[in-house]
Amino acid sequence: MQVPEHVTICEVGTRDGFQIEADFIPTEHKIEVVDGLTEAGVPRIEVTSFVHPRVVPQLRDAEAAMAGIRRRAGTRYAALVPNDKGASRAIEAGVDAIHTVLSASESHNLANVNMTIAESVDRLRAVAQIAARAGVPMQCGISTSFGCPFEGDVPVDHLEGLVTRLVDLGAAGIGLADTTGMANPRQVARVLERLIPRFPGIEWTLHTHDTRAMAIPNILAAMQLGVTHFDASIGGLGGCPFAPGASGNVCTEDLVHCLHAMGVATGIDLDRLVAVSRRVEQIVGRPLPGQIIKAGPSSRKYPVPDPVAARLQPS
Ligand code: COA
Ligand code: ZN
């Protein structure tokens, strides 16, 4: 099996996850989680989003969250923005990278950002200028890349056209997002086989949701094609307020455990990550979907039951 030696994980739980929590999460708890992730060695963190506070009230404290985190040199702190207003706010708040959002399907783009795809691309041109002036990279995420909950299939020709426009605007990276967990591994491979060779120099990120238990299989398929950047959410938090049926991202600690078990390095301390996940469970007040927090790592050993131990011992 072809796997990379090292994979870069971007934690999106405090954005993709916290944006849909029913209760507002106090800013100091958001900061505590980001700081815990930093200390666990997570190399990239999408801290929050600079969107309309009426549309996503959960993240209305974006400026305060960015201002409160303890930054570690070498960790990249990013935020999601839908337009130039969001980009200016994000730069003002001191982000290291701008992550943009638009959807591959018209209906989801309208539902999510109240713009047609063409209008979004226009606004992203302004975002690109703001990012370039500030000297920070722009990574463009494409929601519903592998299927739309309203429209169904997203033709790969259409996806390629959209990637072309974003690369022309100056995107340093493209994030393909499976917003509602519709992708399967063969489809992921087919799309990446088509796109990767056509856009040399572009950094590809796969953003998965585990809605149908296909997130890790999809990540493995992408790794086989050389993708080394993946988004994940602590505890498996996540969802999209404007995509019916969306549920959590691939769980960060489950993904890190899987990668480490295969000998793929992430630079992340799994024990510390699990401790952050436990704290997030306390903060949101419910168990999260991750498995490793319950099962422990595959290296875990249980004591042999006494009757079995007796039979193992030569009498
Ligand atoms: N942050 C804060 N305020 C913003 C903003 C931003 N990023 N973008 C626009 N606004 C303000 C404008 O300044 C304007 O304010 P005013 O009425 O006081 O003049 C008002 O919002 C309307 O601007 P407009 O460009 O018409 O925005 P809209 O109402 O059509 O909303 C978005 C568009 C993109 C801002 C909104 O749909 C949004 O924030 N979507 C985010 C969705 C999301 O986060 N989804 C989950 C993540 S995938
Ligand atoms: Zn998502």
CSV table of C-alpha atoms and ligand atoms in Angstrom, one decimal:
chain,number,residue,atom,x,y,z
A,1,MET,CA,0.0,0.0,0.0
A,2,GLN,CA,1.4,3.4,-1.0
A,3,VAL,CA,1.1,5.8,1.9
A,4,PRO,CA,3.0,9.1,2.5
A,5,GLU,CA,5.6,9.3,5.3
A,6,HIS,CA,4.0,12.4,6.7
A,7,VAL,CA,0.5,13.9,6.6
A,8,THR,CA,-0.6,17.4,7.7
A,9,ILE,CA,-3.8,17.7,9.6
A,10,CYS,CA,-5.8,20.9,9.8
A,11,GLU,CA,-8.1,20.9,12.8
A,12,VAL,CA,-11.5,22.4,12.0
A,13,GLY,CA,-13.6,21.5,15.1
A,14,THR,CA,-13.7,25.0,16.6
A,15,ARG,CA,-15.1,26.3,13.3
A,16,ASP,CA,-17.0,23.5,11.5
A,17,GLY,CA,-18.0,21.9,14.8
A,18,PHE,CA,-18.7,24.8,17.1
A,19,GLN,CA,-20.7,26.7,14.4
A,20,ILE,CA,-23.6,24.3,14.8
A,21,GLU,CA,-23.7,23.7,18.5
A,22,ALA,CA,-27.1,24.6,19.9
A,23,ASP,CA,-25.7,26.6,22.8
A,24,PHE,CA,-23.2,29.4,22.4
A,25,ILE,CA,-19.8,28.2,23.5
A,26,PRO,CA,-18.1,30.8,25.7
A,27,THR,CA,-15.1,32.4,24.0
A,28,GLU,CA,-12.8,31.3,26.8
A,29,HIS,CA,-13.7,27.6,26.1
A,30,LYS,CA,-13.1,28.1,22.4
A,31,ILE,CA,-9.7,29.5,23.3
A,32,GLU,CA,-8.9,26.7,25.7
A,33,VAL,CA,-9.7,24.1,23.0
A,34,VAL,CA,-7.5,25.9,20.4
A,35,ASP,CA,-4.6,26.1,23.0
A,36,GLY,CA,-5.0,22.4,23.8
A,37,LEU,CA,-4.8,21.5,20.1
A,38,THR,CA,-1.7,23.7,19.7
A,39,GLU,CA,-0.1,22.0,22.7
A,40,ALA,CA,-0.9,18.6,21.2
A,41,GLY,CA,1.1,19.6,18.2
A,42,VAL,CA,-1.6,20.1,15.6
A,43,PRO,CA,0.2,21.9,12.8
A,44,ARG,CA,-2.8,23.8,11.4
A,45,ILE,CA,-6.0,25.1,13.0
A,46,GLU,CA,-9.0,26.7,11.4
A,47,VAL,CA,-9.8,28.7,14.5
A,48,THR,CA,-13.1,30.3,13.5
A,49,SER,CA,-15.0,32.0,10.7
A,50,PHE,CA,-15.5,35.6,9.8
A,51,VAL,CA,-19.0,35.4,8.5
A,52,HIS,CA,-22.2,37.3,9.2
A,53,PRO,CA,-22.9,37.1,13.0
A,54,ARG,CA,-26.6,36.9,12.3
A,55,VAL,CA,-26.1,33.9,10.0
A,56,VAL,CA,-23.8,32.0,12.3
A,57,PRO,CA,-24.2,33.5,15.7
A,58,GLN,CA,-22.1,30.7,17.3
A,59,LEU,CA,-19.0,32.3,15.8
A,60,ARG,CA,-19.9,35.9,16.5
A,61,ASP,CA,-16.8,36.1,18.8
A,62,ALA,CA,-14.3,35.4,16.0
A,63,GLU,CA,-12.2,38.5,16.7
A,64,ALA,CA,-12.1,37.7,20.5
A,65,ALA,CA,-11.2,34.1,19.9
A,66,MET,CA,-8.3,35.0,17.5
A,67,ALA,CA,-7.1,37.6,20.0
A,68,GLY,CA,-7.2,35.2,22.9
A,69,ILE,CA,-5.3,32.1,21.6
A,70,ARG,CA,-1.7,31.4,22.6
A,71,ARG,CA,0.2,31.1,19.3
A,72,ARG,CA,3.0,28.7,18.8
A,73,ALA,CA,5.6,29.4,16.2
A,74,GLY,CA,5.2,27.0,13.3
A,75,THR,CA,1.5,26.4,13.9
A,76,ARG,CA,-0.7,27.9,11.2
A,77,TYR,CA,-3.9,29.6,12.4
A,78,ALA,CA,-6.5,30.2,9.7
A,79,ALA,CA,-10.1,31.2,9.5
A,80,LEU,CA,-12.9,30.7,7.0
A,81,VAL,CA,-14.2,33.6,5.1
A,82,PRO,CA,-17.0,33.9,2.5
A,83,ASN,CA,-16.2,37.4,1.1
A,84,ASP,CA,-14.0,40.4,1.2
A,85,LYS,CA,-15.6,41.8,4.4
A,86,GLY,CA,-14.7,38.5,6.1
A,87,ALA,CA,-11.2,38.6,4.6
A,88,SER,CA,-10.5,42.1,5.9
A,89,ARG,CA,-11.8,41.1,9.4
A,90,ALA,CA,-9.6,38.0,9.3
A,91,ILE,CA,-6.4,39.8,8.3
A,92,GLU,CA,-7.1,42.5,10.9
A,93,ALA,CA,-7.4,39.6,13.5
A,94,GLY,CA,-4.0,38.3,12.4
A,95,VAL,CA,-4.7,35.0,10.6
A,96,ASP,CA,-1.8,33.1,9.0
A,97,ALA,CA,-3.9,31.9,6.1
A,98,ILE,CA,-7.3,32.5,4.7
A,99,HIS,CA,-9.7,29.7,3.9
A,100,THR,CA,-12.5,30.7,1.5
A,101,VAL,CA,-15.8,28.9,1.0
A,102,LEU,CA,-18.0,28.4,-2.0
A,103,SER,CA,-20.0,25.4,-3.2
A,104,ALA,CA,-19.8,23.4,-6.4
A,105,SER,CA,-23.6,23.4,-6.6
A,106,GLU,CA,-25.7,26.6,-7.1
A,107,SER,CA,-28.4,25.7,-4.6
A,108,HIS,CA,-26.0,25.0,-1.8
A,109,ASN,CA,-24.0,28.1,-2.5
A,110,LEU,CA,-27.2,30.2,-2.4
A,111,ALA,CA,-28.3,28.5,0.8
A,112,ASN,CA,-24.9,28.9,2.4
A,113,VAL,CA,-23.6,32.3,1.3
A,114,ASN,CA,-26.6,33.9,-0.4
A,115,MET,CA,-24.7,34.3,-3.7
A,116,THR,CA,-24.7,32.5,-7.0
A,117,ILE,CA,-21.4,30.8,-7.8
A,118,ALA,CA,-20.5,33.6,-10.2
A,119,GLU,CA,-21.1,36.2,-7.5
A,120,SER,CA,-19.0,34.2,-5.1
A,121,VAL,CA,-16.1,33.9,-7.5
A,122,ASP,CA,-16.3,37.7,-8.0
A,123,ARG,CA,-16.1,38.3,-4.2
A,124,LEU,CA,-13.3,35.8,-3.9
A,125,ARG,CA,-11.3,37.9,-6.4
A,126,ALA,CA,-11.5,40.7,-3.8
A,127,VAL,CA,-10.5,38.2,-1.1
A,128,ALA,CA,-7.5,37.1,-3.1
A,129,GLN,CA,-6.3,40.8,-3.4
A,130,ILE,CA,-6.7,41.3,0.4
A,131,ALA,CA,-4.8,38.1,1.1
A,132,ALA,CA,-2.0,38.9,-1.4
A,133,ARG,CA,-1.6,42.4,0.1
A,134,ALA,CA,-1.3,40.9,3.5
A,135,GLY,CA,1.1,38.2,2.3
A,136,VAL,CA,-1.0,35.3,3.6
A,137,PRO,CA,-1.8,32.2,1.5
A,138,MET,CA,-5.4,31.7,0.3
A,139,GLN,CA,-6.8,28.2,0.3
A,140,CYS,CA,-10.1,27.8,-1.5
A,141,GLY,CA,-12.5,25.2,-0.2
A,142,ILE,CA,-15.2,23.9,-2.5
A,143,SER,CA,-18.3,22.6,-0.6
A,144,THR,CA,-20.4,19.8,-2.1
A,145,SER,CA,-17.5,18.8,-4.4
A,146,PHE,CA,-18.6,15.1,-4.4
A,147,GLY,CA,-22.4,15.6,-4.4
A,148,CYS,CA,-25.0,18.1,-3.2
A,149,PRO,CA,-27.8,17.3,-0.8
A,150,PHE,CA,-30.2,19.3,-3.0
A,151,GLU,CA,-28.9,18.6,-6.6
A,152,GLY,CA,-27.3,15.1,-6.2
A,153,ASP,CA,-24.3,14.5,-8.6
A,154,VAL,CA,-21.7,17.2,-9.2
A,155,PRO,CA,-20.1,16.6,-12.6
A,156,VAL,CA,-16.3,16.5,-12.5
A,157,ASP,CA,-16.1,18.8,-15.6
A,158,HIS,CA,-18.0,21.5,-13.6
A,159,LEU,CA,-15.7,20.9,-10.6
A,160,GLU,CA,-12.7,21.3,-12.8
A,161,GLY,CA,-14.0,24.6,-14.2
A,162,LEU,CA,-14.5,25.9,-10.7
A,163,VAL,CA,-11.0,24.9,-9.6
A,164,THR,CA,-9.6,26.6,-12.8
A,165,ARG,CA,-11.3,29.9,-11.8
A,166,LEU,CA,-10.0,29.7,-8.2
A,167,VAL,CA,-6.4,28.8,-9.3
A,168,ASP,CA,-6.6,31.8,-11.7
A,169,LEU,CA,-7.5,34.0,-8.8
A,170,GLY,CA,-4.4,32.9,-7.0
A,171,ALA,CA,-5.4,30.1,-4.7
A,172,ALA,CA,-2.3,28.4,-3.2
A,173,GLY,CA,-4.4,25.4,-2.3
A,174,ILE,CA,-7.7,23.8,-3.1
A,175,GLY,CA,-9.8,22.0,-0.5
A,176,LEU,CA,-12.3,19.5,-1.8
A,177,ALA,CA,-15.1,19.2,0.7
A,178,ASP,CA,-17.5,16.3,1.0
A,179,THR,CA,-20.0,18.4,2.9
A,180,THR,CA,-22.6,15.7,3.6
A,181,GLY,CA,-20.6,12.5,3.4
A,182,MET,CA,-21.7,11.5,-0.1
A,183,ALA,CA,-18.3,10.6,-1.5
A,184,ASN,CA,-17.0,7.0,-1.8
A,185,PRO,CA,-13.3,6.0,-2.2
A,186,ARG,CA,-13.5,5.1,-5.9
A,187,GLN,CA,-15.2,8.4,-6.6
A,188,VAL,CA,-12.5,10.3,-4.6
A,189,ALA,CA,-9.8,8.5,-6.6
A,190,ARG,CA,-11.5,9.3,-9.9
A,191,VAL,CA,-11.9,13.0,-9.1
A,192,LEU,CA,-8.3,13.4,-7.8
A,193,GLU,CA,-6.8,11.4,-10.7
A,194,ARG,CA,-8.4,13.8,-13.0
A,195,LEU,CA,-7.7,17.1,-11.2
A,196,ILE,CA,-4.3,16.7,-9.6
A,197,PRO,CA,-2.2,16.5,-12.8
A,198,ARG,CA,-4.0,19.5,-14.3
A,199,PHE,CA,-3.0,21.9,-11.6
A,200,PRO,CA,0.7,21.5,-10.8
A,201,GLY,CA,1.9,23.3,-7.7
A,202,ILE,CA,-1.5,23.3,-6.0
A,203,GLU,CA,-1.8,21.9,-2.5
A,204,TRP,CA,-4.8,19.6,-2.2
A,205,THR,CA,-6.8,19.2,1.0
A,206,LEU,CA,-9.6,16.7,1.5
A,207,HIS,CA,-12.3,17.8,3.8
A,208,THR,CA,-14.4,14.9,4.8
A,209,HIS,CA,-17.6,14.3,6.8
A,210,ASP,CA,-18.3,10.9,8.3
A,211,THR,CA,-22.0,11.1,7.7
A,212,ARG,CA,-22.0,7.7,6.0
A,213,ALA,CA,-18.9,6.2,7.7
A,214,MET,CA,-16.8,6.7,4.5
A,215,ALA,CA,-14.5,9.4,5.7
A,216,ILE,CA,-11.4,7.4,6.6
A,217,PRO,CA,-11.8,5.1,3.5
A,218,ASN,CA,-12.0,8.3,1.4
A,219,ILE,CA,-8.8,9.7,3.1
A,220,LEU,CA,-7.0,6.4,2.3
A,221,ALA,CA,-8.0,6.7,-1.3
A,222,ALA,CA,-6.8,10.3,-1.5
A,223,MET,CA,-3.5,9.3,0.2
A,224,GLN,CA,-2.9,6.6,-2.5
A,225,LEU,CA,-3.0,9.5,-5.0
A,226,GLY,CA,-0.5,11.5,-3.1
A,227,VAL,CA,-2.8,13.9,-1.1
A,228,THR,CA,-1.1,14.7,2.2
A,229,HIS,CA,-3.4,17.4,3.7
A,230,PHE,CA,-6.6,16.5,5.5
A,231,ASP,CA,-9.1,18.4,7.6
A,232,ALA,CA,-10.5,16.8,10.7
A,233,SER,CA,-12.5,17.7,13.8
A,234,ILE,CA,-11.7,16.9,17.4
A,235,GLY,CA,-14.1,14.2,18.7
A,236,GLY,CA,-15.8,14.2,15.3
A,237,LEU,CA,-17.6,17.5,15.8
A,238,GLY,CA,-19.0,19.2,12.8
A,239,GLY,CA,-21.8,19.8,10.3
A,240,CYS,CA,-23.1,22.5,8.0
A,241,PRO,CA,-26.1,24.6,9.2
A,242,PHE,CA,-27.2,25.0,5.5
A,243,ALA,CA,-26.8,21.4,4.3
A,244,PRO,CA,-29.6,19.1,5.5
A,245,GLY,CA,-28.2,15.8,6.9
A,246,ALA,CA,-24.7,17.1,7.4
A,247,SER,CA,-23.0,15.5,10.4
A,248,GLY,CA,-19.5,15.5,11.9
A,249,ASN,CA,-16.1,15.6,10.2
A,250,VAL,CA,-13.7,12.7,10.4
A,251,CYS,CA,-12.7,12.6,14.0
A,252,THR,CA,-9.1,14.0,14.5
A,253,GLU,CA,-8.0,11.5,17.1
A,254,ASP,CA,-9.4,8.5,15.2
A,255,LEU,CA,-7.6,9.7,12.0
A,256,VAL,CA,-4.3,10.4,13.9
A,257,HIS,CA,-4.5,6.9,15.5
A,258,CYS,CA,-5.1,5.3,12.1
A,259,LEU,CA,-2.2,7.2,10.5
A,260,HIS,CA,0.2,6.4,13.4
A,261,ALA,CA,-0.8,2.7,13.4
A,262,MET,CA,0.1,2.7,9.7
A,263,GLY,CA,3.5,4.4,10.4
A,264,VAL,CA,2.4,7.7,8.9
A,265,ALA,CA,3.7,10.7,11.0
A,266,THR,CA,1.6,13.7,11.9
A,267,GLY,CA,3.6,15.4,14.6
A,268,ILE,CA,0.6,15.2,16.9
A,269,ASP,CA,0.7,13.7,20.4
A,270,LEU,CA,-2.3,11.3,20.4
A,271,ASP,CA,-2.6,11.2,24.2
A,272,ARG,CA,-2.8,14.9,24.5
A,273,LEU,CA,-5.3,15.1,21.6
A,274,VAL,CA,-7.6,12.6,23.4
A,275,ALA,CA,-7.4,14.7,26.5
A,276,VAL,CA,-8.6,17.7,24.4
A,277,SER,CA,-11.4,15.6,23.0
A,278,ARG,CA,-12.5,14.7,26.6
A,279,ARG,CA,-12.5,18.4,27.5
A,280,VAL,CA,-14.6,19.2,24.4
A,281,GLU,CA,-17.1,16.5,25.5
A,282,GLN,CA,-17.4,18.3,28.8
A,283,ILE,CA,-17.8,21.7,27.0
A,284,VAL,CA,-20.6,20.5,24.7
A,285,GLY,CA,-22.1,18.3,27.4
A,286,ARG,CA,-22.5,15.1,25.4
A,287,PRO,CA,-20.4,12.2,24.2
A,288,LEU,CA,-18.9,12.7,20.7
A,289,PRO,CA,-18.8,10.1,17.9
A,290,GLY,CA,-15.0,9.4,18.1
A,291,GLN,CA,-14.0,5.8,18.7
A,292,ILE,CA,-10.5,6.0,20.1
A,293,ILE,CA,-11.7,8.0,23.1
A,294,LYS,CA,-13.8,4.9,24.0
A,295,ALA,CA,-11.6,2.0,22.8
A,296,GLY,CA,-8.1,3.4,23.5
A,297,PRO,CA,-5.3,2.8,20.9
A,298,SER,CA,-4.9,-0.6,19.2
A,299,SER,CA,-1.7,-1.1,21.2
A,300,ARG,CA,-3.8,-1.2,24.4
A,301,LYS,CA,-3.6,-4.5,26.3
A,302,TYR,CA,-6.0,-5.9,28.8
A,303,PRO,CA,-5.0,-8.2,31.7
A,304,VAL,CA,-5.4,-11.9,30.9
A,305,PRO,CA,-8.4,-13.3,33.0
A,306,ASP,CA,-7.2,-15.5,35.9
A,307,PRO,CA,-8.5,-18.9,34.6
A,308,VAL,CA,-6.8,-18.2,31.3
A,309,ALA,CA,-3.6,-17.1,33.0
A,310,ALA,CA,-3.6,-20.4,35.0
A,311,ARG,CA,-3.8,-22.4,31.9
A,312,LEU,CA,-1.0,-20.4,30.3
A,313,GLN,CA,1.3,-21.2,33.2
A,314,PRO,CA,3.1,-24.5,33.1
A,315,SER,CA,2.1,-26.4,36.3
B,1,COA,N1,-18.8,39.5,8.3
B,1,COA,C1,-19.6,40.4,8.9
B,1,COA,N2,-20.6,41.1,8.3
B,1,COA,C2,-20.7,40.9,7.0
B,1,COA,C3,-19.9,40.0,6.3
B,1,COA,C4,-18.9,39.2,7.0
B,1,COA,N3,-18.1,38.4,6.4
B,1,COA,N4,-20.2,40.0,5.0
B,1,COA,C5,-21.2,40.9,4.8
B,1,COA,N5,-21.5,41.4,6.0
B,1,COA,C6,-22.5,42.5,6.3
B,1,COA,C7,-22.4,43.6,5.3
B,1,COA,O1,-21.4,44.5,5.8
B,1,COA,C8,-23.8,44.2,5.3
B,1,COA,O2,-23.9,44.9,6.5
B,1,COA,P1,-24.9,46.2,6.5
B,1,COA,O3,-26.3,45.6,6.3
B,1,COA,O4,-24.7,46.7,7.9
B,1,COA,O5,-24.4,47.1,5.4
B,1,COA,C9,-24.6,42.9,5.5
B,1,COA,O6,-23.8,41.9,6.0
B,1,COA,C10,-25.2,42.4,4.2
B,1,COA,O7,-24.1,42.2,3.2
B,1,COA,P2,-24.3,41.2,2.0
B,1,COA,O8,-23.0,41.1,1.3
B,1,COA,O9,-25.6,41.5,1.3
B,1,COA,O10,-24.4,39.8,2.8
B,1,COA,P3,-25.6,38.8,2.9
B,1,COA,O11,-26.6,39.2,3.9
B,1,COA,O12,-26.0,38.4,1.5
B,1,COA,O13,-24.8,37.5,3.5
B,1,COA,C11,-22.9,36.2,3.8
B,1,COA,C12,-23.8,36.9,2.8
B,1,COA,C13,-21.8,35.5,3.0
B,1,COA,C14,-22.1,37.3,4.6
B,1,COA,C15,-23.7,35.3,4.8
B,1,COA,O14,-24.5,34.5,4.0
B,1,COA,C16,-22.8,34.4,5.6
B,1,COA,O15,-22.1,34.9,6.5
B,1,COA,N6,-22.7,33.1,5.3
B,1,COA,C17,-21.8,32.2,6.0
B,1,COA,C18,-22.4,30.8,6.0
B,1,COA,C19,-21.5,29.9,6.8
B,1,COA,O16,-20.6,30.2,7.6
B,1,COA,N7,-21.8,28.6,6.6
B,1,COA,C20,-21.1,27.6,7.2
B,1,COA,C21,-19.7,27.4,6.8
B,1,COA,S1,-19.6,26.4,5.3
B,2,ZN,ZN,-17.4,20.8,6.6
